[in-house]
Coordinates of C-alpha atoms and ligand atoms in Angstrom, one line a residue:
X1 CA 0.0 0.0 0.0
X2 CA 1.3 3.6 -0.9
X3 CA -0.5 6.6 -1.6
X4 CA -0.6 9.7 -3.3
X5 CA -3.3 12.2 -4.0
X6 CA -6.5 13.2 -6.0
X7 CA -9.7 13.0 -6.8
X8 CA -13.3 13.7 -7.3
X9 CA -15.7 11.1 -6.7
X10 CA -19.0 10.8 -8.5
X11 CA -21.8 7.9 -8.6
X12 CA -22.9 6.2 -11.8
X13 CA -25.9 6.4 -13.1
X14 CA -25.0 10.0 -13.0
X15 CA -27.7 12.3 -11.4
X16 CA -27.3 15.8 -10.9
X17 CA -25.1 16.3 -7.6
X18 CA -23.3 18.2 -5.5
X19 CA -20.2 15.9 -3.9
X20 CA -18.1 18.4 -1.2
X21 CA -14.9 18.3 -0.5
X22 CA -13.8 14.9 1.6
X23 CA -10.3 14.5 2.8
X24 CA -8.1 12.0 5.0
X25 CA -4.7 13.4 6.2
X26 CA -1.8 11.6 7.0
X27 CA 1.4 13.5 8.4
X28 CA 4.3 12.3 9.4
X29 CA 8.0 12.8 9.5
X30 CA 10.5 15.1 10.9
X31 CA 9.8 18.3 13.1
X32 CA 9.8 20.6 9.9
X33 CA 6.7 19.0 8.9
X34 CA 5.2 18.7 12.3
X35 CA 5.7 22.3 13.4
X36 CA 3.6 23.6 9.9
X37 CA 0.9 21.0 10.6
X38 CA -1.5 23.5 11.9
X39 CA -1.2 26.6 9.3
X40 CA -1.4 24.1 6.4
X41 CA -4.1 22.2 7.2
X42 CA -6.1 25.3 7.6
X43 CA -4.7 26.4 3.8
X44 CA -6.7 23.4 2.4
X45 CA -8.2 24.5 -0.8
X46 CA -9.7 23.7 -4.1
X47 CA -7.4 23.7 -6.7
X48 CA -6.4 26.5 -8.7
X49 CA -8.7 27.3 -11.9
X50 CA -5.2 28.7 -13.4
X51 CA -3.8 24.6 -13.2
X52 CA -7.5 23.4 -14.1
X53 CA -7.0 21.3 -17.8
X54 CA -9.0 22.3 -21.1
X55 CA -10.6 19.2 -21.0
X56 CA -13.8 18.7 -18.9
X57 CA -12.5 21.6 -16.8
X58 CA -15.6 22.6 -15.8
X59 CA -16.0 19.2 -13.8
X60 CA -12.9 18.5 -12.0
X61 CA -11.0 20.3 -9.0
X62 CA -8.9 18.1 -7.2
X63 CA -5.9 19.0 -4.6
X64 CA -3.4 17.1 -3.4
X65 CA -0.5 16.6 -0.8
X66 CA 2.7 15.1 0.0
X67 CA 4.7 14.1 2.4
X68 CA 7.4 11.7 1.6
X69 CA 9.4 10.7 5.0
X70 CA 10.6 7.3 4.5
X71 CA 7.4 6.0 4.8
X72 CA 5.9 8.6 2.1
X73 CA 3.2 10.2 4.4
X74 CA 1.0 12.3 2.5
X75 CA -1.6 14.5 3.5
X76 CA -4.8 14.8 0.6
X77 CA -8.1 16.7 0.3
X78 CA -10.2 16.7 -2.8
X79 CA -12.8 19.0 -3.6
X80 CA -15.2 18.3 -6.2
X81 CA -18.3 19.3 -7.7
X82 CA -20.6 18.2 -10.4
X83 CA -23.8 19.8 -11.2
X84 CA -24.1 18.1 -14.9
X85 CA -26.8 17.2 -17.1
X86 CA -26.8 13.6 -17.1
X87 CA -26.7 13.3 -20.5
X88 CA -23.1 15.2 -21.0
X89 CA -22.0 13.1 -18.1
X90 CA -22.9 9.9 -19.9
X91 CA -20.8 10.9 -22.8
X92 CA -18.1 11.2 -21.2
X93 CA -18.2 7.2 -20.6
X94 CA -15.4 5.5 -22.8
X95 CA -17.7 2.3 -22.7
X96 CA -20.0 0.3 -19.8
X97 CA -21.4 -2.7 -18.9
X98 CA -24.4 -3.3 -17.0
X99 CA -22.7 -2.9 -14.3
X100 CA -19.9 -0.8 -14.3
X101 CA -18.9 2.4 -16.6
X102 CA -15.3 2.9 -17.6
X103 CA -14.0 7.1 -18.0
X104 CA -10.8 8.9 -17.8
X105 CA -12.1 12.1 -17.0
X106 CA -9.1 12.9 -14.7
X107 CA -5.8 14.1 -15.5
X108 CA -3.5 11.8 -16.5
X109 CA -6.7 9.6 -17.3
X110 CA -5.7 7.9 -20.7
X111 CA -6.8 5.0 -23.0
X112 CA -7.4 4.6 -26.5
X113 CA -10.5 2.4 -26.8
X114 CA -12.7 0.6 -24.4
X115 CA -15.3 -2.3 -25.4
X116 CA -17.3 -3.9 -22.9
X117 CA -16.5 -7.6 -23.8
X118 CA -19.1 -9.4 -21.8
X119 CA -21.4 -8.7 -18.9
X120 CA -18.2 -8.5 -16.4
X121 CA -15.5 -7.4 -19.1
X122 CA -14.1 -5.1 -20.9
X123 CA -11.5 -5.1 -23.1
X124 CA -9.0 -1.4 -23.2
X125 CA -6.7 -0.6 -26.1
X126 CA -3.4 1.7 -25.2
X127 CA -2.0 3.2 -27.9
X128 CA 0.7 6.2 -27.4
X129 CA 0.3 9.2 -28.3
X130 CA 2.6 9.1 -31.1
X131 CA 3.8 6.7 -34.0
X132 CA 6.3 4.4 -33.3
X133 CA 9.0 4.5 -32.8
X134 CA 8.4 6.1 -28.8
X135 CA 9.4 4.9 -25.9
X136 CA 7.6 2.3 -24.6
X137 CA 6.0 3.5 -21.4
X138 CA 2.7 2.0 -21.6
X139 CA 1.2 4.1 -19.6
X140 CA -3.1 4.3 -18.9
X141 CA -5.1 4.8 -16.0
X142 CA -9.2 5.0 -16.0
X143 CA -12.1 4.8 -13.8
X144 CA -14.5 2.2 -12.9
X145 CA -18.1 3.3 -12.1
X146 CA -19.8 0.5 -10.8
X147 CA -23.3 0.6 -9.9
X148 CA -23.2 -2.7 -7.8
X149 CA -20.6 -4.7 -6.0
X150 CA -19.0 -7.2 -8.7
X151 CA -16.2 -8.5 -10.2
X152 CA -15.0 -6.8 -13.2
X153 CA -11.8 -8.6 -16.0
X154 CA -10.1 -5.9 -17.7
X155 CA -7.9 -6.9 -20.6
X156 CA -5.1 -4.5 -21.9
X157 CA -4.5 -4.7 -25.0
X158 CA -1.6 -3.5 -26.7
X159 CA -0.6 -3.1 -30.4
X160 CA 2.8 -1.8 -29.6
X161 CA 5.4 -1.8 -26.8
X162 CA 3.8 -3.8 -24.6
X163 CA 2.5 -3.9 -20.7
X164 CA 5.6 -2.4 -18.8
X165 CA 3.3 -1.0 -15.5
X166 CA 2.3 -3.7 -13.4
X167 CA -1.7 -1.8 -12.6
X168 CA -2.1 -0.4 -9.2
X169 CA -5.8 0.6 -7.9
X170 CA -7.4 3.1 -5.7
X171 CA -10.6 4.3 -4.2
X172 CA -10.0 7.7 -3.5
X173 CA -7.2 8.3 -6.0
X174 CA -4.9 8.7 -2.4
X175 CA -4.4 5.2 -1.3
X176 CA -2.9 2.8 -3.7
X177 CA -2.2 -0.9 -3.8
X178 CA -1.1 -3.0 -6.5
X179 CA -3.1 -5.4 -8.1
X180 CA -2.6 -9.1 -6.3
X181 CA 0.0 -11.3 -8.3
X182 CA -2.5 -13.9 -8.7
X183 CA -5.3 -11.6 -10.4
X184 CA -2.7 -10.5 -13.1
X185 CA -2.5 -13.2 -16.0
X186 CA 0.3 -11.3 -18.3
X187 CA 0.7 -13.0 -22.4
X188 CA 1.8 -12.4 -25.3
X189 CA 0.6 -12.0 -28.7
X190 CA 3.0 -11.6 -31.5
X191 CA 5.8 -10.7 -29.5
X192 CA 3.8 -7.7 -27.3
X193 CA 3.1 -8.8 -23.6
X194 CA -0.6 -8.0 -23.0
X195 CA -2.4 -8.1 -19.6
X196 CA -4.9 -9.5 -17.7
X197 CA -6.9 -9.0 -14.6
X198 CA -9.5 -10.0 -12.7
X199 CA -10.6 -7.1 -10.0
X200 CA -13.6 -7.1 -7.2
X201 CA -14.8 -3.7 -6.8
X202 CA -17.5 -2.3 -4.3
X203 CA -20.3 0.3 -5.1
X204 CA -17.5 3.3 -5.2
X205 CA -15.8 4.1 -8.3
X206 CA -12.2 2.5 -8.1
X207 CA -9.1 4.0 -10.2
X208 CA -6.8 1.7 -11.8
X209 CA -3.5 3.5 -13.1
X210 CA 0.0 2.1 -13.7
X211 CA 1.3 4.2 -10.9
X212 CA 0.2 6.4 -8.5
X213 CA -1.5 9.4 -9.9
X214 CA 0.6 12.6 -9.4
X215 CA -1.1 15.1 -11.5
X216 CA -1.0 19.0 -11.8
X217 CA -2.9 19.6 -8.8
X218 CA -0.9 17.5 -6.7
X219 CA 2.4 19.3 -7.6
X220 CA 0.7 22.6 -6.8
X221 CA -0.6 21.5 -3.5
X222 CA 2.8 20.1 -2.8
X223 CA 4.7 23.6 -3.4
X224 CA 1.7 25.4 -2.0
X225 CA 2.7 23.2 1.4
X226 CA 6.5 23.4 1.3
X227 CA 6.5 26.7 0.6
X228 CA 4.7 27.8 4.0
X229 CA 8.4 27.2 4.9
X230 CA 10.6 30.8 5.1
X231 CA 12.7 29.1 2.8
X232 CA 10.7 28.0 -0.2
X233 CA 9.4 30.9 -2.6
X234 CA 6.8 29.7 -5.2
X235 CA 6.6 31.1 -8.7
X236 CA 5.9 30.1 -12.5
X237 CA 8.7 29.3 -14.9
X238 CA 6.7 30.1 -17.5
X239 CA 3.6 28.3 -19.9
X240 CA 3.9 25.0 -21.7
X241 CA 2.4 24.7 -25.2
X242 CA -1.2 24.4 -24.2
X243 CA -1.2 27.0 -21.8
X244 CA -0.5 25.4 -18.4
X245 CA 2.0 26.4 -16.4
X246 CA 5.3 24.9 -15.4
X247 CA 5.8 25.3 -11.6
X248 CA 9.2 26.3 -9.7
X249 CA 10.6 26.8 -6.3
X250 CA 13.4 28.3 -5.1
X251 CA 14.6 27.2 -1.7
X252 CA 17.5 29.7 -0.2
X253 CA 17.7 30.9 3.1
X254 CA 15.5 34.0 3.7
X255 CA 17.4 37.6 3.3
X256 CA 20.5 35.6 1.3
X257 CA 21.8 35.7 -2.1
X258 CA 23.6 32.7 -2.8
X259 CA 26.3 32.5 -5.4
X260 CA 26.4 29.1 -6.0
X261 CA 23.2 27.6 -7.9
X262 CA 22.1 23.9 -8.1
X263 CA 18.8 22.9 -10.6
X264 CA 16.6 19.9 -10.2
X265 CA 14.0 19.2 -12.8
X266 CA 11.7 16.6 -13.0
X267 CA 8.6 14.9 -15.2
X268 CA 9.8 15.3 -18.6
X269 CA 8.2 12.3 -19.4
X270 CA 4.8 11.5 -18.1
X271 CA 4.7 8.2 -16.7
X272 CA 7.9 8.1 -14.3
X273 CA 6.1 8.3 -11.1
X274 CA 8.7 6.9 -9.2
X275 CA 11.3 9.6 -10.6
X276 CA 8.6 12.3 -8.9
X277 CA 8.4 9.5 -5.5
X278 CA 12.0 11.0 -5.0
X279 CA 11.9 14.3 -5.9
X280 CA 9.7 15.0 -3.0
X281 CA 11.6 13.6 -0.1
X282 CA 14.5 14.8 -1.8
X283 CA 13.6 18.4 -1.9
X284 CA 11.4 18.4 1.6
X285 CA 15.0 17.2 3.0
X286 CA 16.8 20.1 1.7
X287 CA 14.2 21.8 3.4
X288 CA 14.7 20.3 6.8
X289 CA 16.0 21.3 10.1
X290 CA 19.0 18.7 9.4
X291 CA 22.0 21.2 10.5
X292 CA 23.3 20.5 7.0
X293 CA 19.9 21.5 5.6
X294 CA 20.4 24.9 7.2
X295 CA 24.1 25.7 6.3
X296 CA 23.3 24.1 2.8
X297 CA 20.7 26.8 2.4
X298 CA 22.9 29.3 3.1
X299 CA 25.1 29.0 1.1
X300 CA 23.5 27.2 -2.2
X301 CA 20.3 28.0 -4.0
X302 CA 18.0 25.4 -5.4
X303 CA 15.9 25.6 -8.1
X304 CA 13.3 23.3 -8.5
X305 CA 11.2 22.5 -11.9
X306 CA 9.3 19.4 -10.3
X307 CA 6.9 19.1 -13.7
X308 CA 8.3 20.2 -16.6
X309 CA 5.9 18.6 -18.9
X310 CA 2.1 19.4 -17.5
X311 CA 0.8 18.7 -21.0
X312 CA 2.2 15.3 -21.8
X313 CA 1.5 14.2 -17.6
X314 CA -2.2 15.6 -18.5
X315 CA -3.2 13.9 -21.0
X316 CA -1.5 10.7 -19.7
X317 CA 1.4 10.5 -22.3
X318 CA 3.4 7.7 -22.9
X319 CA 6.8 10.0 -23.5
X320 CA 5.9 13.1 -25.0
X321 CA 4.4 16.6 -24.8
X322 CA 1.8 18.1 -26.2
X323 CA 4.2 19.3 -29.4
X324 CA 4.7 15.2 -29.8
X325 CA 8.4 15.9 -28.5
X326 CA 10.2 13.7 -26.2
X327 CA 11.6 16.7 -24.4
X328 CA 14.5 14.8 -22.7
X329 CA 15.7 14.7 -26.8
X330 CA 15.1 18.3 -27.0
X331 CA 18.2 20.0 -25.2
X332 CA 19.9 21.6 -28.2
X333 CA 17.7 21.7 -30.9
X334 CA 15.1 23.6 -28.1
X335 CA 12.1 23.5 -30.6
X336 CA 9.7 22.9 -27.6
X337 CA 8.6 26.1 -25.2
X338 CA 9.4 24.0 -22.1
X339 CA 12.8 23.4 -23.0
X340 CA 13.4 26.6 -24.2
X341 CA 12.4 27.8 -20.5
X342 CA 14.9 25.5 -19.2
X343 CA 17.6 26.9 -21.6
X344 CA 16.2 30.7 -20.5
X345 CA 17.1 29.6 -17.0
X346 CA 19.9 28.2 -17.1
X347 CA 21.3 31.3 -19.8
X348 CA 20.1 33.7 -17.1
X349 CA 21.6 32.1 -14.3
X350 CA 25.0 31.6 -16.3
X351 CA 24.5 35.7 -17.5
X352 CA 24.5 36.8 -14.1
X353 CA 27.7 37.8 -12.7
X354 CA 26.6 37.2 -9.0
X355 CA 25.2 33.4 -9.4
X356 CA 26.9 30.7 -10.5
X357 CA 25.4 26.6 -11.8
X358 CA 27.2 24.0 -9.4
X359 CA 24.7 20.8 -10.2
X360 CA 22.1 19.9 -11.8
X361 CA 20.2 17.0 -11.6
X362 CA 17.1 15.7 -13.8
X363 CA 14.6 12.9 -12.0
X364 CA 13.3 10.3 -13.9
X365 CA 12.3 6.3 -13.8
X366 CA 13.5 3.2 -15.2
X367 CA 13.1 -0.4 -15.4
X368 CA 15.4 -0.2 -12.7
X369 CA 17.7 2.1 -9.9
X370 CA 20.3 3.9 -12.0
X371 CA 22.1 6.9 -12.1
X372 CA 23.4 7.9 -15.5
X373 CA 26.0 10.5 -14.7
X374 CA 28.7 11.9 -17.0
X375 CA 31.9 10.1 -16.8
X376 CA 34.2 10.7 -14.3
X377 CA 36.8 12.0 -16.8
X378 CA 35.1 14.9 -18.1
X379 CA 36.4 18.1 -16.4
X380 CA 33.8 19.7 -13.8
X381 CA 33.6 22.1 -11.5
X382 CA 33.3 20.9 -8.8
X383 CA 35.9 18.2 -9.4
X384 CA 34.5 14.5 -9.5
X385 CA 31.4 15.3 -7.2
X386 CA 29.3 12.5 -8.9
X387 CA 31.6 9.9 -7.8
X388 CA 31.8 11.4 -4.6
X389 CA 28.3 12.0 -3.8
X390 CA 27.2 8.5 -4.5
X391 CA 30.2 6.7 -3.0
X392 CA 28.5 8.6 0.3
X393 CA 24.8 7.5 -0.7
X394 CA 26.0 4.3 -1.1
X395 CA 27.7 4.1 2.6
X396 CA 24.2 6.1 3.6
X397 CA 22.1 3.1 2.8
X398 CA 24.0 -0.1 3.7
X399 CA 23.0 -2.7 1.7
X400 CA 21.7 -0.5 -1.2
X401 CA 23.9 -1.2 -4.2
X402 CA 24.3 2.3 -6.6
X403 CA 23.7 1.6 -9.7
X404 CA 26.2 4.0 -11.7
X405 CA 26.7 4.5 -15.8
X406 CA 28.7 6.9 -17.0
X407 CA 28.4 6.1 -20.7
X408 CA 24.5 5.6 -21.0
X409 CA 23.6 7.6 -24.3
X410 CA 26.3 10.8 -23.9
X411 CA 25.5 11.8 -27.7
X412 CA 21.6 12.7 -26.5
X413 CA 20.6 16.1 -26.9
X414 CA 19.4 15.2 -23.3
X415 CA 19.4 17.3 -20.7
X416 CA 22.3 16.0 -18.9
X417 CA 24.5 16.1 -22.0
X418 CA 23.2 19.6 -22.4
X419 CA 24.0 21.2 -19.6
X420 CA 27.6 19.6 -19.2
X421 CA 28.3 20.3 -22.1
X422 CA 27.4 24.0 -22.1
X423 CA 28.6 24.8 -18.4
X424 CA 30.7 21.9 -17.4
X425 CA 29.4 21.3 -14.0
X426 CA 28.1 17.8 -12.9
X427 CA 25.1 16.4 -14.4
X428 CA 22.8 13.2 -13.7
X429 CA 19.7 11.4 -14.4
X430 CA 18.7 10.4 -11.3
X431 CA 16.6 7.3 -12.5
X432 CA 14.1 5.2 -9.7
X433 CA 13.1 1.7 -11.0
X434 CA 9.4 1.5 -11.7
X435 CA 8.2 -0.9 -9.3
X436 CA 11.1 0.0 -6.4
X437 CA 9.8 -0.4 -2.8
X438 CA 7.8 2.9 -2.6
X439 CA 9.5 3.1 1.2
X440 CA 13.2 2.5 -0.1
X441 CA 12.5 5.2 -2.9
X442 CA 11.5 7.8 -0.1
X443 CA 14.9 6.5 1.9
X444 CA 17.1 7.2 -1.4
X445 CA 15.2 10.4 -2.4
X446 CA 16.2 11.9 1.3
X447 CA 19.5 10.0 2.1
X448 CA 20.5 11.4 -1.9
X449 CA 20.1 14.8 -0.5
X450 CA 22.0 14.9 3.0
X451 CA 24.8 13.2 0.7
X452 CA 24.7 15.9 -1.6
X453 CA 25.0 18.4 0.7
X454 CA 27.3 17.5 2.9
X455 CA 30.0 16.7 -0.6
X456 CA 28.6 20.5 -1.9
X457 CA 29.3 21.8 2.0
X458 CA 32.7 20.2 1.5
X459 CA 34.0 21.6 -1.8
X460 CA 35.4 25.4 -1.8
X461 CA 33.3 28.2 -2.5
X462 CA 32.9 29.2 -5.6
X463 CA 34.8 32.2 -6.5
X464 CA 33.5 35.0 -7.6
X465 CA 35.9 35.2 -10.9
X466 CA 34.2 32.6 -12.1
Ligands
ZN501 ZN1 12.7 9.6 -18.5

């Protein structure tokens, strides 16, 4: 069991209806988190109209937040309403049996077909978003309505690529579980593994994703939280293609203007929940009241992109954004507004005679743990940090074997080649495995971040004459 955040809850047969805002609230963790209990909880909101997506926006608000302290606490409320003629509702239905309906009128809800196969079955097609070749991130995630308790077999069916996501379920879009082994019968035809599963469902509607959801809303919520703290100042790197917009932190002591700059970035491509499963306890820890939390913040400035494709996580992409660009292959050329931001930044940082980039670090997931750093031999500034930095992880976490390559793809325009490249500082992609213990990717996300402060609190200032 793990959870993350969302949703709106609504009954099917739909009849006009008001649902108000239900919550559960988990918190947990160090005294940072338990001091702003209070204010936060009273800061509980619907979600922003300015984050709400073009499609079936006028149905869906949905907040969302996290905690992630090595148990990954995280604290939820959803607000919802629906006031819709039945009718429009209805449509919204991909398919139904008797029984059940099937939607994905959430964010990140995607699938490309639905047939209801028999009285308890339905068979979903998951296509990407783009030709082949793409990635193969097979990612979906829809919504069972049922009108009665049942059982409910749910084939996925896939043309290309194959089922990567083993599918994990949820009542309130919060709480998730993976399906049991024993329901999941996995096949192939013509070489593409397909997936089947059997699932008993009450009279709620049940989401079945493959991860945890971890939407817009939920990344707002999350900086709206954290940055309660003195230390975290919200703003907007600027609007991806359709409009949405790309949200950033900066996390510096109050009243201090740090010379030396580090950059995370995170959710260039949709699917890698796990990637975001260690941002959070990864940032929240450079946000702590660990003594090297407050002399890191001191003297470095972090800048956190946590979503840099809201498009492509919307509408449930496979690998791409809205401009059908993986973006991770899009450092360089830059023909994509959110890697142009990213370049913006980075040039403006770099332009600035009184800031200077020491890291930078881009979170993603994998079919396994893996950090594919630049090799040790390229000149950076500071000198061999990678190697340091995860030799210290590594003796953080006893048993935990790092996974390092150093070679993995270095003629990518991706965003680690990019920005070595261009500025010479260190530069990873910080990959979590998709199905890694949800409890051991909250230990790595925080234990990776008292490492790499206390290697950045060890090298010499950066000088001014840079
Ligand atoms: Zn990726």
């Amino acid at each position: 069991m793990y959870t993350t955040c969302l949703t709106k809850i609504r009954r099917w047969p739909m009849n006009p209806m008001v649902t108000s805002a239900s919550c559960t609230a988990h918190v947990g963790g160090s005294s940072l988190w338990n001091s702003a209990r209070n204010s936060r909880q009273d800061r509980r909101r619907c979600f922003d109209e300015s984050l709400r997506l073009p499609r079936h926006m006028e149905e869906r608000i949905a907040i969302g937040r996290h905690f992630w302290i090595f148990a990954a606490f995280i604290a939820v409320v959803g607000c919802t309403t629906t006031g819709d003629n039945p009718a429009a509702v209805v449509q919204q239905h991909r398919c139904q049996t008797n029984n059940v309906a099937i939607d994905t009128d959430f964010p990140t809800g995607n699938i490309a077909s639905c047939e209801a196969t028999a009285a308890d079955q339905v068979s979903l097609k998951l296509v990407p978003e783009d030709a082949p070749p793409i990635n193969c991130s097979a990612w979906y995630a829809f919504r069972i309505d049922p009108r009665d308790a049942g059982t409910l077999t749910i084939k996925l069916d896939y043309e290309v690529c194959g089922h990567r996501y083993w599918p994990k379920i949820s009542t309130d879009g919060h709480n998730w579980s993976p399906v049991e082994q024993d329901a999941v019968v996995l096949s192939e035809v013509d070489e593409v593994k397909q997936a089947q599963f059997t699932l008993k469902h009450g009279t709620k509607p049940l989401f079945v994703a493959g991860q945890e959801i971890v939407g817009p809303s939920d990344y707002q919520a999350w900086i709206d939280d954290v940055s309660q703290l003195p230390d975290a100042v919200p703003w907007v790197l600027g609007q991806s293609l359709e409009k949405r917009p790309i949200p950033a932190m900066t996390i510096k002591a109050p009243d201090t203007h740090p010379r030396e700059q580090i950059v995370l970035i995170g959710r260039q491509h949709p699917p890698e929940i796990t990637g975001a499963l260690a941002l959070f306890p990864f940032v929240e820890t450079l946000l702590s009241d660990e003594p090297v939390a407050i002399r890191f913040r001191k003297r470095f400035e972090t800048i956190v992109i946590p979503m840099l494709n809201p498009d492509g996580v919307t509408h449930g992409h496979w690998r791409h954004s809205s401009g059908l660009k993986d973006l991770n292959r899009d450092w360089g050329p830059f023909t994509q507004p959110e890697t142009q931001l990213m370049a913006g930044l980075l040039e403006k940082i770099e332009a600035d005679p009184a800031r200077n980039l020491r890291l930078f670090i881009d979170f993603h997931s994998t079919q396994k743990d893996v950090f594919y750093t630049i090799p040790d031999d390229y000149p950076t500034n500071p000198p061999l940090f990678l190697k340091k930095w995860l030799a210290r992880l590594s003796s953080a976490i006893p048993g935990y074997e790092i996974n390092r390559d150093a070679n993995h793809h270095l003629d990518q325009p991706n965003s680690k080649n990019y920005v070595y490249a261009k500025y010479r500082v260190p530069t990873v992609t910080f990959e979590i495995g998709d199905e890694t213990d949800r409890a051991l990717i909250a230990h790595i996300g925080r234990e990776a971040a008292l490492a790499m402060m206390h290697e950045l609190l060890a090298t010499e200032p950066d000088s001014p004459t840079k």
